[in-house]
mmCIF file of C-alpha atoms and ligand atoms in Angstrom:
data_model
loop_
_atom_site.group_PDB
_atom_site.id
_atom_site.type_symbol
_atom_site.label_atom_id
_atom_site.label_comp_id
_atom_site.label_asym_id
_atom_site.label_seq_id
_atom_site.Cartn_x
_atom_site.Cartn_y
_atom_site.Cartn_z
ATOM 1 C CA MET H 3 -21.984 -2.947 105.838
ATOM 2 C CA ASN H 4 -24.270 -0.198 104.456
ATOM 3 C CA ASP H 5 -22.858 3.165 103.778
ATOM 4 C CA LEU H 6 -24.186 4.772 107.010
ATOM 5 C CA ASP H 7 -22.628 2.090 109.268
ATOM 6 C CA HIS H 8 -19.288 2.392 107.183
ATOM 7 C CA ALA H 9 -19.406 6.100 107.839
ATOM 8 C CA ILE H 10 -20.066 5.582 111.741
ATOM 9 C CA ALA H 11 -17.002 3.047 111.841
ATOM 10 C CA LEU H 12 -14.801 5.334 109.982
ATOM 11 C CA LEU H 13 -15.660 8.435 112.134
ATOM 12 C CA ARG H 14 -15.106 6.319 115.320
ATOM 13 C CA GLN H 15 -11.803 5.379 114.086
ATOM 14 C CA GLY H 16 -10.882 9.088 113.707
ATOM 15 C CA GLU H 17 -11.211 9.244 109.880
ATOM 16 C CA LEU H 18 -12.869 11.955 107.678
ATOM 17 C CA VAL H 19 -16.231 11.348 105.983
ATOM 18 C CA ALA H 20 -17.992 13.665 103.421
ATOM 19 C CA ILE H 21 -21.604 14.175 104.330
ATOM 20 C CA PRO H 22 -24.531 15.608 102.390
ATOM 21 C CA THR H 23 -26.343 18.470 104.078
ATOM 22 C CA GLU H 24 -29.325 20.579 102.834
ATOM 23 C CA THR H 25 -26.990 23.490 102.345
ATOM 24 C CA VAL H 26 -23.687 22.091 101.073
ATOM 25 C CA TYR H 27 -21.691 19.043 101.479
ATOM 26 C CA GLY H 28 -19.435 18.881 104.606
ATOM 27 C CA LEU H 29 -16.192 17.271 105.428
ATOM 28 C CA ALA H 30 -16.958 15.576 108.896
ATOM 29 C CA ALA H 31 -14.711 14.252 111.673
ATOM 30 C CA ASP H 32 -15.549 13.458 115.204
ATOM 31 C CA ALA H 33 -15.719 16.867 117.078
ATOM 32 C CA ALA H 34 -14.551 15.123 120.132
ATOM 33 C CA ASN H 35 -11.306 13.768 118.643
ATOM 34 C CA PRO H 36 -8.658 16.577 117.937
ATOM 35 C CA GLU H 37 -6.556 14.375 115.950
ATOM 36 C CA ALA H 38 -9.554 13.630 113.627
ATOM 37 C CA VAL H 39 -10.437 17.202 113.330
ATOM 38 C CA ALA H 40 -6.700 18.067 112.511
ATOM 39 C CA LYS H 41 -7.118 15.916 109.289
ATOM 40 C CA ILE H 42 -10.010 18.305 108.196
ATOM 41 C CA PHE H 43 -7.616 21.269 108.230
ATOM 42 C CA ALA H 44 -4.830 19.042 106.502
ATOM 43 C CA LEU H 45 -7.097 18.065 103.784
ATOM 44 C CA LYS H 46 -8.736 21.307 103.084
ATOM 45 C CA GLY H 47 -5.380 23.407 103.423
ATOM 46 C CA ARG H 48 -7.369 25.508 105.953
ATOM 47 C CA PRO H 49 -5.623 27.898 108.449
ATOM 48 C CA SER H 50 -6.031 26.042 111.874
ATOM 49 C CA ASP H 51 -7.407 29.043 113.437
ATOM 50 C CA HIS H 52 -10.505 29.165 111.619
ATOM 51 C CA PRO H 53 -13.415 27.646 113.915
ATOM 52 C CA LEU H 54 -15.629 24.714 112.685
ATOM 53 C CA ILE H 55 -19.279 24.229 113.031
ATOM 54 C CA VAL H 56 -20.155 21.359 115.272
ATOM 55 C CA HIS H 57 -23.094 19.512 113.681
ATOM 56 C CA ILE H 58 -25.556 17.945 116.202
ATOM 57 C CA ALA H 59 -28.670 15.854 115.852
ATOM 58 C CA GLY H 60 -31.069 18.387 117.477
ATOM 59 C CA THR H 61 -31.937 20.824 120.544
ATOM 60 C CA ALA H 62 -31.495 17.917 122.927
ATOM 61 C CA GLN H 63 -27.799 18.206 122.438
ATOM 62 C CA LEU H 64 -27.342 21.923 122.718
ATOM 63 C CA ASP H 65 -26.123 21.651 126.187
ATOM 64 C CA ASP H 66 -23.613 19.049 125.378
ATOM 65 C CA TRP H 67 -21.571 21.631 123.630
ATOM 66 C CA ALA H 68 -22.639 25.162 124.804
ATOM 67 C CA ILE H 69 -23.110 26.804 128.103
ATOM 68 C CA ASP H 70 -25.042 30.107 129.246
ATOM 69 C CA ILE H 71 -27.469 29.498 126.585
ATOM 70 C CA PRO H 72 -29.757 32.477 126.170
ATOM 71 C CA ALA H 73 -33.594 31.989 125.723
ATOM 72 C CA ASP H 74 -33.279 33.489 122.171
ATOM 73 C CA ALA H 75 -30.972 30.802 121.084
ATOM 74 C CA ARG H 76 -33.288 27.973 122.295
ATOM 75 C CA ARG H 77 -36.203 29.707 120.531
ATOM 76 C CA LEU H 78 -34.182 29.940 117.362
ATOM 77 C CA ALA H 79 -33.223 26.261 117.672
ATOM 78 C CA GLU H 80 -36.854 25.342 118.260
ATOM 79 C CA ALA H 81 -38.001 27.186 115.386
ATOM 80 C CA PHE H 82 -35.367 26.411 112.728
ATOM 81 C CA TRP H 83 -33.674 23.084 113.719
ATOM 82 C CA PRO H 84 -33.124 20.806 112.039
ATOM 83 C CA GLY H 85 -32.214 23.295 109.256
ATOM 84 C CA PRO H 86 -29.677 25.911 107.749
ATOM 85 C CA LEU H 87 -29.085 27.830 110.911
ATOM 86 C CA THR H 88 -25.770 27.904 112.957
ATOM 87 C CA LEU H 89 -25.734 29.444 116.498
ATOM 88 C CA ILE H 90 -22.656 30.837 117.832
ATOM 89 C CA LEU H 91 -22.707 30.231 121.795
ATOM 90 C CA LYS H 92 -20.523 30.186 124.627
ATOM 91 C CA ARG H 93 -18.591 26.836 124.484
ATOM 92 C CA GLN H 94 -18.387 23.843 127.028
ATOM 93 C CA PRO H 95 -14.872 23.754 128.571
ATOM 94 C CA HIS H 96 -14.373 20.432 126.813
ATOM 95 C CA VAL H 97 -14.878 21.595 123.323
ATOM 96 C CA SER H 98 -11.424 21.332 121.686
ATOM 97 C CA ASP H 99 -9.400 24.360 120.532
ATOM 98 C CA SER H 100 -9.199 22.516 117.210
ATOM 99 C CA VAL H 101 -12.686 23.089 116.699
ATOM 100 C CA THR H 102 -13.179 26.435 118.033
ATOM 101 C CA GLY H 103 -9.939 27.990 116.660
ATOM 102 C CA GLY H 104 -9.116 28.708 120.262
ATOM 103 C CA GLN H 105 -12.104 31.008 120.607
ATOM 104 C CA GLY H 106 -14.291 30.867 123.853
ATOM 105 C CA THR H 107 -17.467 30.196 121.725
ATOM 106 C CA VAL H 108 -18.612 27.236 119.402
ATOM 107 C CA GLY H 109 -20.830 27.257 116.451
ATOM 108 C CA LEU H 110 -23.719 24.660 116.484
ATOM 109 C CA ARG H 111 -26.134 23.377 113.865
ATOM 110 C CA ALA H 112 -28.555 20.640 113.230
ATOM 111 C CA PRO H 113 -28.662 19.718 109.849
ATOM 112 C CA ALA H 114 -32.097 18.805 108.078
ATOM 113 C CA HIS H 115 -30.845 16.478 105.325
ATOM 114 C CA PRO H 116 -32.154 13.057 106.195
ATOM 115 C CA LEU H 117 -29.035 11.258 105.683
ATOM 116 C CA ALA H 118 -26.996 13.603 107.901
ATOM 117 C CA HIS H 119 -29.784 13.601 110.507
ATOM 118 C CA ALA H 120 -29.739 9.849 110.460
ATOM 119 C CA LEU H 121 -25.975 9.723 110.614
ATOM 120 C CA LEU H 122 -25.884 12.284 113.683
ATOM 121 C CA GLN H 123 -28.577 10.353 115.433
ATOM 122 C CA GLN H 124 -26.650 7.002 115.204
ATOM 123 C CA PHE H 125 -23.240 8.679 115.795
ATOM 124 C CA GLY H 126 -24.593 10.346 119.035
ATOM 125 C CA GLY H 127 -21.735 12.793 119.296
ATOM 126 C CA GLY H 128 -21.131 15.959 117.302
ATOM 127 C CA LEU H 129 -19.410 16.207 113.843
ATOM 128 C CA ALA H 130 -17.040 19.042 113.018
ATOM 129 C CA ALA H 131 -17.473 19.848 109.515
ATOM 130 C CA PRO H 132 -16.539 22.616 107.145
ATOM 131 C CA SER H 133 -17.757 22.917 103.579
ATOM 132 C CA ALA H 134 -16.010 19.947 101.635
ATOM 133 C CA ASN H 135 -14.055 22.067 99.271
ATOM 134 C CA ARG H 136 -10.237 23.034 99.302
ATOM 135 C CA PHE H 137 -9.552 26.339 101.103
ATOM 136 C CA GLY H 138 -10.741 29.073 98.879
ATOM 137 C CA HIS H 139 -12.612 27.129 96.410
ATOM 138 C CA VAL H 140 -16.388 27.030 95.634
ATOM 139 C CA SER H 141 -18.482 24.920 98.019
ATOM 140 C CA PRO H 142 -19.728 21.500 96.835
ATOM 141 C CA THR H 143 -23.477 20.729 96.358
ATOM 142 C CA THR H 144 -23.039 17.110 95.016
ATOM 143 C CA ALA H 145 -20.922 14.021 96.005
ATOM 144 C CA GLN H 146 -19.311 14.338 92.599
ATOM 145 C CA HIS H 147 -18.304 17.800 93.454
ATOM 146 C CA VAL H 148 -16.533 16.483 96.610
ATOM 147 C CA ARG H 149 -14.937 13.614 94.660
ATOM 148 C CA ASP H 150 -13.518 16.254 92.225
ATOM 149 C CA GLU H 151 -12.071 18.128 95.162
ATOM 150 C CA PHE H 152 -10.397 15.386 97.118
ATOM 151 C CA GLY H 153 -10.457 12.070 95.064
ATOM 152 C CA ALA H 154 -9.109 9.092 97.083
ATOM 153 C CA GLU H 155 -7.850 11.418 99.826
ATOM 154 C CA CYS H 156 -11.485 11.360 101.406
ATOM 155 C CA PRO H 157 -12.020 7.738 102.602
ATOM 156 C CA LEU H 158 -15.886 8.008 101.940
ATOM 157 C CA VAL H 159 -18.336 10.414 100.461
ATOM 158 C CA LEU H 160 -22.048 9.779 101.617
ATOM 159 C CA ASP H 161 -24.097 10.563 98.545
ATOM 160 C CA GLY H 162 -27.228 12.305 99.448
ATOM 161 C CA GLY H 163 -28.070 13.952 96.297
ATOM 162 C CA ALA H 164 -27.900 17.489 95.165
ATOM 163 C CA SER H 165 -28.124 19.877 98.284
ATOM 164 C CA PRO H 166 -31.549 21.564 98.012
ATOM 165 C CA VAL H 167 -30.655 24.890 99.714
ATOM 166 C CA GLY H 168 -27.240 25.220 97.748
ATOM 167 C CA VAL H 169 -25.790 28.128 99.922
ATOM 168 C CA GLU H 170 -24.480 27.778 103.512
ATOM 169 C CA SER H 171 -26.263 28.365 106.644
ATOM 170 C CA THR H 172 -27.057 31.464 108.184
ATOM 171 C CA ILE H 173 -24.908 32.227 111.238
ATOM 172 C CA VAL H 174 -26.290 33.955 114.050
ATOM 173 C CA SER H 175 -24.187 34.891 117.264
ATOM 174 C CA LEU H 176 -25.952 34.942 120.588
ATOM 175 C CA VAL H 177 -22.901 35.590 122.624
ATOM 176 C CA ASP H 178 -23.191 39.353 123.183
ATOM 177 C CA GLU H 179 -26.134 41.405 124.426
ATOM 178 C CA THR H 180 -27.630 41.830 121.145
ATOM 179 C CA PRO H 181 -27.860 38.867 118.504
ATOM 180 C CA LYS H 182 -25.920 39.312 115.374
ATOM 181 C CA LEU H 183 -26.168 38.046 111.776
ATOM 182 C CA LEU H 184 -22.569 36.939 110.866
ATOM 183 C CA ARG H 185 -23.384 35.309 107.639
ATOM 184 C CA PRO H 186 -26.588 35.490 105.618
ATOM 185 C CA GLY H 187 -27.753 31.896 104.383
ATOM 186 C CA GLY H 188 -30.386 29.462 104.098
ATOM 187 C CA ILE H 189 -32.667 30.917 106.636
ATOM 188 C CA ALA H 190 -33.942 34.377 105.772
ATOM 189 C CA ARG H 191 -33.036 37.103 108.169
ATOM 190 C CA GLU H 192 -36.608 38.345 108.414
ATOM 191 C CA ALA H 193 -37.759 34.896 109.601
ATOM 192 C CA ILE H 194 -35.054 35.078 112.440
ATOM 193 C CA GLU H 195 -35.995 38.519 113.278
ATOM 194 C CA ALA H 196 -39.753 37.513 113.563
ATOM 195 C CA VAL H 197 -38.976 34.765 116.099
ATOM 196 C CA LEU H 198 -36.713 37.021 118.089
ATOM 197 C CA GLY H 199 -39.092 40.062 117.805
ATOM 198 C CA ARG H 200 -36.158 42.363 117.060
ATOM 199 C CA THR H 201 -33.899 43.521 114.265
ATOM 200 C CA LEU H 202 -30.694 41.479 113.719
ATOM 201 C CA GLU H 203 -27.412 43.672 113.460
ATOM 202 C CA HIS H 204 -25.497 42.478 110.410
ATOM 203 C CA HIS H 205 -21.859 42.278 110.985
ATOM 204 C CA GLN H 206 -19.758 41.969 107.941
ATOM 205 C CA SER H 207 -16.059 41.221 108.215
ATOM 206 C CA ASN H 208 -13.860 44.219 106.671
ATOM 207 C CA LYS H 209 -12.111 41.713 104.495
ATOM 208 C CA THR H 210 -15.032 40.787 102.408
ATOM 209 C CA ALA H 211 -17.418 43.782 102.963
ATOM 210 C CA LYS H 212 -16.516 45.507 99.605
ATOM 211 C CA ILE H 213 -15.752 44.009 96.252
ATOM 212 C CA ARG H 214 -12.131 43.227 95.928
ATOM 213 C CA ALA H 215 -9.931 44.975 93.326
ATOM 214 C CA SER H 216 -9.722 43.112 89.978
ATOM 215 C CA GLY H 217 -7.126 40.467 90.294
ATOM 216 C CA LEU H 218 -6.914 40.272 93.994
ATOM 217 C CA LEU H 219 -8.587 36.957 94.732
ATOM 218 C CA ASP H 220 -10.609 37.006 97.793
ATOM 219 C CA SER H 221 -10.205 33.437 99.550
ATOM 220 C CA HIS H 222 -13.923 32.508 99.657
ATOM 221 C CA TYR H 223 -16.335 31.225 97.117
ATOM 222 C CA ALA H 224 -14.033 32.081 94.051
ATOM 223 C CA PRO H 225 -14.108 30.329 90.801
ATOM 224 C CA ARG H 226 -10.701 30.536 89.058
ATOM 225 C CA THR H 227 -12.332 32.011 85.963
ATOM 226 C CA PRO H 228 -12.972 35.817 86.764
ATOM 227 C CA LEU H 229 -16.548 36.541 87.496
ATOM 228 C CA VAL H 230 -17.939 40.196 86.576
ATOM 229 C CA LEU H 231 -21.185 41.219 88.019
ATOM 230 C CA GLY H 232 -23.231 44.050 86.509
ATOM 231 C CA THR H 233 -26.410 45.339 84.766
ATOM 232 C CA LEU H 234 -27.465 43.512 81.901
ATOM 233 C CA PRO H 235 -26.638 46.522 79.430
ATOM 234 C CA ALA H 236 -23.162 46.997 80.997
ATOM 235 C CA LEU H 237 -22.510 43.325 80.689
ATOM 236 C CA LEU H 238 -23.603 43.168 77.089
ATOM 237 C CA ASP H 239 -21.294 46.354 76.120
ATOM 238 C CA ASP H 240 -18.415 44.639 78.045
ATOM 239 C CA ALA H 241 -19.070 41.299 76.193
ATOM 240 C CA THR H 242 -18.838 42.916 72.818
ATOM 241 C CA ARG H 243 -15.576 44.654 73.636
ATOM 242 C CA ARG H 244 -14.004 41.502 75.256
ATOM 243 C CA MET H 245 -15.161 39.346 72.109
ATOM 244 C CA ALA H 246 -13.583 41.837 69.778
ATOM 245 C CA ALA H 247 -10.311 41.310 71.821
ATOM 246 C CA GLY H 248 -10.693 37.591 71.176
ATOM 247 C CA GLU H 249 -11.919 36.652 74.746
ATOM 248 C CA ARG H 250 -14.066 33.701 75.372
ATOM 249 C CA VAL H 251 -17.159 35.242 77.011
ATOM 250 C CA LEU H 252 -20.118 33.358 78.799
ATOM 251 C CA ILE H 253 -23.111 35.869 79.712
ATOM 252 C CA LEU H 254 -25.233 34.659 82.662
ATOM 253 C CA HIS H 255 -28.540 36.605 82.861
ATOM 254 C CA ARG H 256 -31.795 36.119 84.312
ATOM 255 C CA THR H 257 -33.665 38.681 82.284
ATOM 256 C CA PRO H 258 -34.362 37.466 78.711
ATOM 257 C CA ILE H 259 -32.061 39.096 75.956
ATOM 258 C CA ASP H 260 -33.303 40.541 72.758
ATOM 259 C CA ALA H 261 -30.097 41.232 70.991
ATOM 260 C CA LEU H 262 -27.392 38.986 71.956
ATOM 261 C CA PRO H 263 -23.810 40.069 70.601
ATOM 262 C CA ALA H 264 -23.043 38.015 67.634
ATOM 263 C CA GLY H 265 -21.377 34.751 68.538
ATOM 264 C CA ALA H 266 -21.777 35.171 72.356
ATOM 265 C CA HIS H 267 -22.305 32.175 74.554
ATOM 266 C CA HIS H 268 -25.091 32.798 77.235
ATOM 267 C CA GLN H 269 -27.120 30.710 79.618
ATOM 268 C CA GLN H 270 -30.485 32.001 81.185
ATOM 269 C CA LEU H 271 -30.436 31.503 84.959
ATOM 270 C CA ALA H 272 -33.392 30.911 87.297
ATOM 271 C CA ALA H 273 -35.393 34.097 88.017
ATOM 272 C CA ASP H 274 -36.192 33.304 91.666
ATOM 273 C CA ALA H 275 -33.693 33.356 94.589
ATOM 274 C CA ALA H 276 -34.197 29.893 96.112
ATOM 275 C CA HIS H 277 -33.887 28.068 92.775
ATOM 276 C CA PHE H 278 -30.883 30.394 91.801
ATOM 277 C CA ALA H 279 -29.171 29.601 95.010
ATOM 278 C CA ARG H 280 -29.707 26.011 94.610
ATOM 279 C CA GLU H 281 -27.756 25.962 91.187
ATOM 280 C CA LEU H 282 -25.235 28.588 92.033
ATOM 281 C CA TYR H 283 -22.098 26.641 92.962
ATOM 282 C CA ALA H 284 -22.624 23.960 90.565
ATOM 283 C CA LEU H 285 -22.951 26.605 87.699
ATOM 284 C CA LEU H 286 -19.687 28.349 88.840
ATOM 285 C CA ARG H 287 -17.806 24.884 88.980
ATOM 286 C CA ARG H 288 -19.343 23.807 85.619
ATOM 287 C CA HIS H 289 -18.195 27.031 83.920
ATOM 288 C CA ASP H 290 -14.777 27.202 85.601
ATOM 289 C CA HIS H 291 -11.912 27.188 83.079
ATOM 290 C CA GLN H 292 -14.556 26.840 80.103
ATOM 291 C CA HIS H 293 -14.182 30.710 79.423
ATOM 292 C CA ASP H 294 -11.972 33.520 79.993
ATOM 293 C CA VAL H 295 -14.524 35.335 82.023
ATOM 294 C CA LEU H 296 -18.161 35.132 83.358
ATOM 295 C CA LEU H 297 -20.398 38.025 83.036
ATOM 296 C CA MET H 298 -23.394 37.784 85.332
ATOM 297 C CA GLU H 299 -26.408 39.948 85.651
ATOM 298 C CA ALA H 300 -26.421 41.053 89.430
ATOM 299 C CA PRO H 301 -29.584 40.093 91.073
ATOM 300 C CA PRO H 302 -31.573 42.638 92.753
ATOM 301 C CA GLN H 303 -30.563 43.975 96.078
ATOM 302 C CA THR H 304 -33.803 42.686 97.923
ATOM 303 C CA PRO H 305 -34.012 40.512 101.176
ATOM 304 C CA GLU H 306 -34.496 37.201 99.289
ATOM 305 C CA TRP H 307 -31.294 37.656 97.343
ATOM 306 C CA LEU H 308 -29.169 38.447 100.510
ATOM 307 C CA ALA H 309 -27.386 35.183 100.688
ATOM 308 C CA VAL H 310 -26.923 34.812 97.017
ATOM 309 C CA ASN H 311 -25.680 38.467 96.867
ATOM 310 C CA ASP H 312 -23.234 37.880 99.763
ATOM 311 C CA ARG H 313 -21.653 34.954 98.001
ATOM 312 C CA LEU H 314 -21.521 36.582 94.663
ATOM 313 C CA LYS H 315 -19.881 39.842 96.175
ATOM 314 C CA ARG H 316 -16.966 37.534 97.702
ATOM 315 C CA ALA H 317 -16.670 35.604 94.140
ATOM 316 C CA ALA H 318 -16.788 38.449 91.745
ATOM 317 C CA THR H 319 -13.554 40.223 90.705
ATOM 318 C CA ALA H 320 -15.436 43.311 89.279
ATOM 319 C CA ARG H 321 -18.813 45.142 89.105
ATOM 320 C CA LEU H 322 -20.008 47.065 86.122
ATOM 321 C CA GLU H 323 -22.761 49.601 86.664
HETATM 322 O O1 LIG Y 489 -24.058 25.256 105.870
HETATM 323 C C1 LIG Y 489 -23.151 25.427 106.492
HETATM 324 O O2 LIG Y 489 -22.843 25.988 107.545
HETATM 325 C C2 LIG Y 489 -21.943 24.304 106.012
HETATM 326 C C3 LIG Y 489 -22.503 22.968 106.344
HETATM 327 C C4 LIG Y 489 -21.326 21.880 105.854
HETATM 328 O O3 LIG Y 489 -23.089 22.682 107.507
HETATM 329 N N1 LIG Y 489 -20.709 24.575 106.742
HETATM 330 C C5 LIG Y 489 -19.841 25.659 106.396
HETATM 331 O O4 LIG Y 489 -18.901 25.369 107.063
HETATM 332 O O5 LIG Y 489 -20.372 26.407 105.651
HETATM 333 P P1 LIG Y 489 -17.438 26.447 106.995
HETATM 334 O O6 LIG Y 489 -16.448 26.057 107.740
HETATM 335 O O7 LIG Y 489 -17.166 26.478 105.601
HETATM 336 O O8 LIG Y 489 -18.024 27.953 107.375
HETATM 337 C C6 LIG Y 489 -18.289 28.118 108.785
HETATM 338 C C7 LIG Y 489 -18.321 29.484 109.172
HETATM 339 C C8 LIG Y 489 -16.974 30.149 109.063
HETATM 340 O O9 LIG Y 489 -17.041 31.359 108.359
HETATM 341 C C9 LIG Y 489 -16.412 30.168 110.652
HETATM 342 O O10 LIG Y 489 -15.679 31.367 110.773
HETATM 343 C C10 LIG Y 489 -17.776 30.417 111.210
HETATM 344 O O11 LIG Y 489 -18.715 29.504 110.414
HETATM 345 N N2 LIG Y 489 -17.706 29.879 112.502
HETATM 346 C C11 LIG Y 489 -17.692 28.663 113.123
HETATM 347 N N3 LIG Y 489 -17.466 28.705 114.406
HETATM 348 C C12 LIG Y 489 -17.543 29.986 114.742
HETATM 349 C C13 LIG Y 489 -17.408 30.636 115.988
HETATM 350 N N4 LIG Y 489 -17.333 29.959 117.191
HETATM 351 N N5 LIG Y 489 -17.267 31.960 116.044
HETATM 352 C C14 LIG Y 489 -17.697 32.790 114.867
HETATM 353 N N6 LIG Y 489 -17.706 32.113 113.611
HETATM 354 C C15 LIG Y 489 -17.557 30.671 113.623
HETATM 355 MG MG1 LIG Y 490 -16.608 26.931 103.527
#
């Protein structure tokens, strides 16, 4: 039996399978089987009122899961599926509360990764899948990251290589009068606005809208080693001070540095946003526990960095100007 057949067999038995997607790896279960979906929450340690995205093969399955689908939603699905866009729509009555967190809406996405797409086509139904990490940890972008998270507790990890986008899907809600951006991600806000012919309101949750105070760990995207964002000059000053106090510091920068504090460890990161996004989670994982603090040069506040800046803001413990 090949891996794809094995995955289908496990999913039909109500077991979990970790799947590659173009954004991050997902921890998948048959969305029509509440007992299987419950295993996702148990393994992740995720609160059960957090809704899951239902992954489908394509636009042909939209109506299996959603009702009252506005024309804007169909336009977006036509334009960006398969791809890193999740649409929040009114749910079909049969969609389980375990998937929707008891809400009247459902999140739908058709992933573009060829292995995920083939799996979904063969499976026929929908796969509920959050990112395949323990609650509050950094999302996985390789099969090895998933094995590091769950070990033998996840029966099968389909290995589809490194996720090419590297940050989660863009989430757009089409439930109200005006479409809303709930999470910036793999599809640029401007590309969505171009298809809709209107601007997208950005709805940020209060919990994560501002940088949290040092030591107060936000539950999302956070490495365990503190991550400090800042301008390069501020970070270099901070590094010098910390190193004098005996801290092991790693400076992560995009701009070349002329004068590095003596003995400082550093790594130069990709200068363009897409490349940076692809490497971000692997970078945070690789350097977690290796240093006392990660000092990262904050990317510019320009549209192409929106998703990366959103994740960094949630992961960071402080920001130095
Ligand atoms: O790229 C992605 O979206 C990845 C891959 C695996 O597809 N999945 C992912 O899932 O990031 P997760 O569970 O880590 O994040 C899904 C987000 C959550 O913030 C959840 O609250 C939101 O989607 N969401 C899901 N269904 C929703 C709904 N009905 N209404 C509002 N938000 C919803
Ligand atoms: Mg997640």
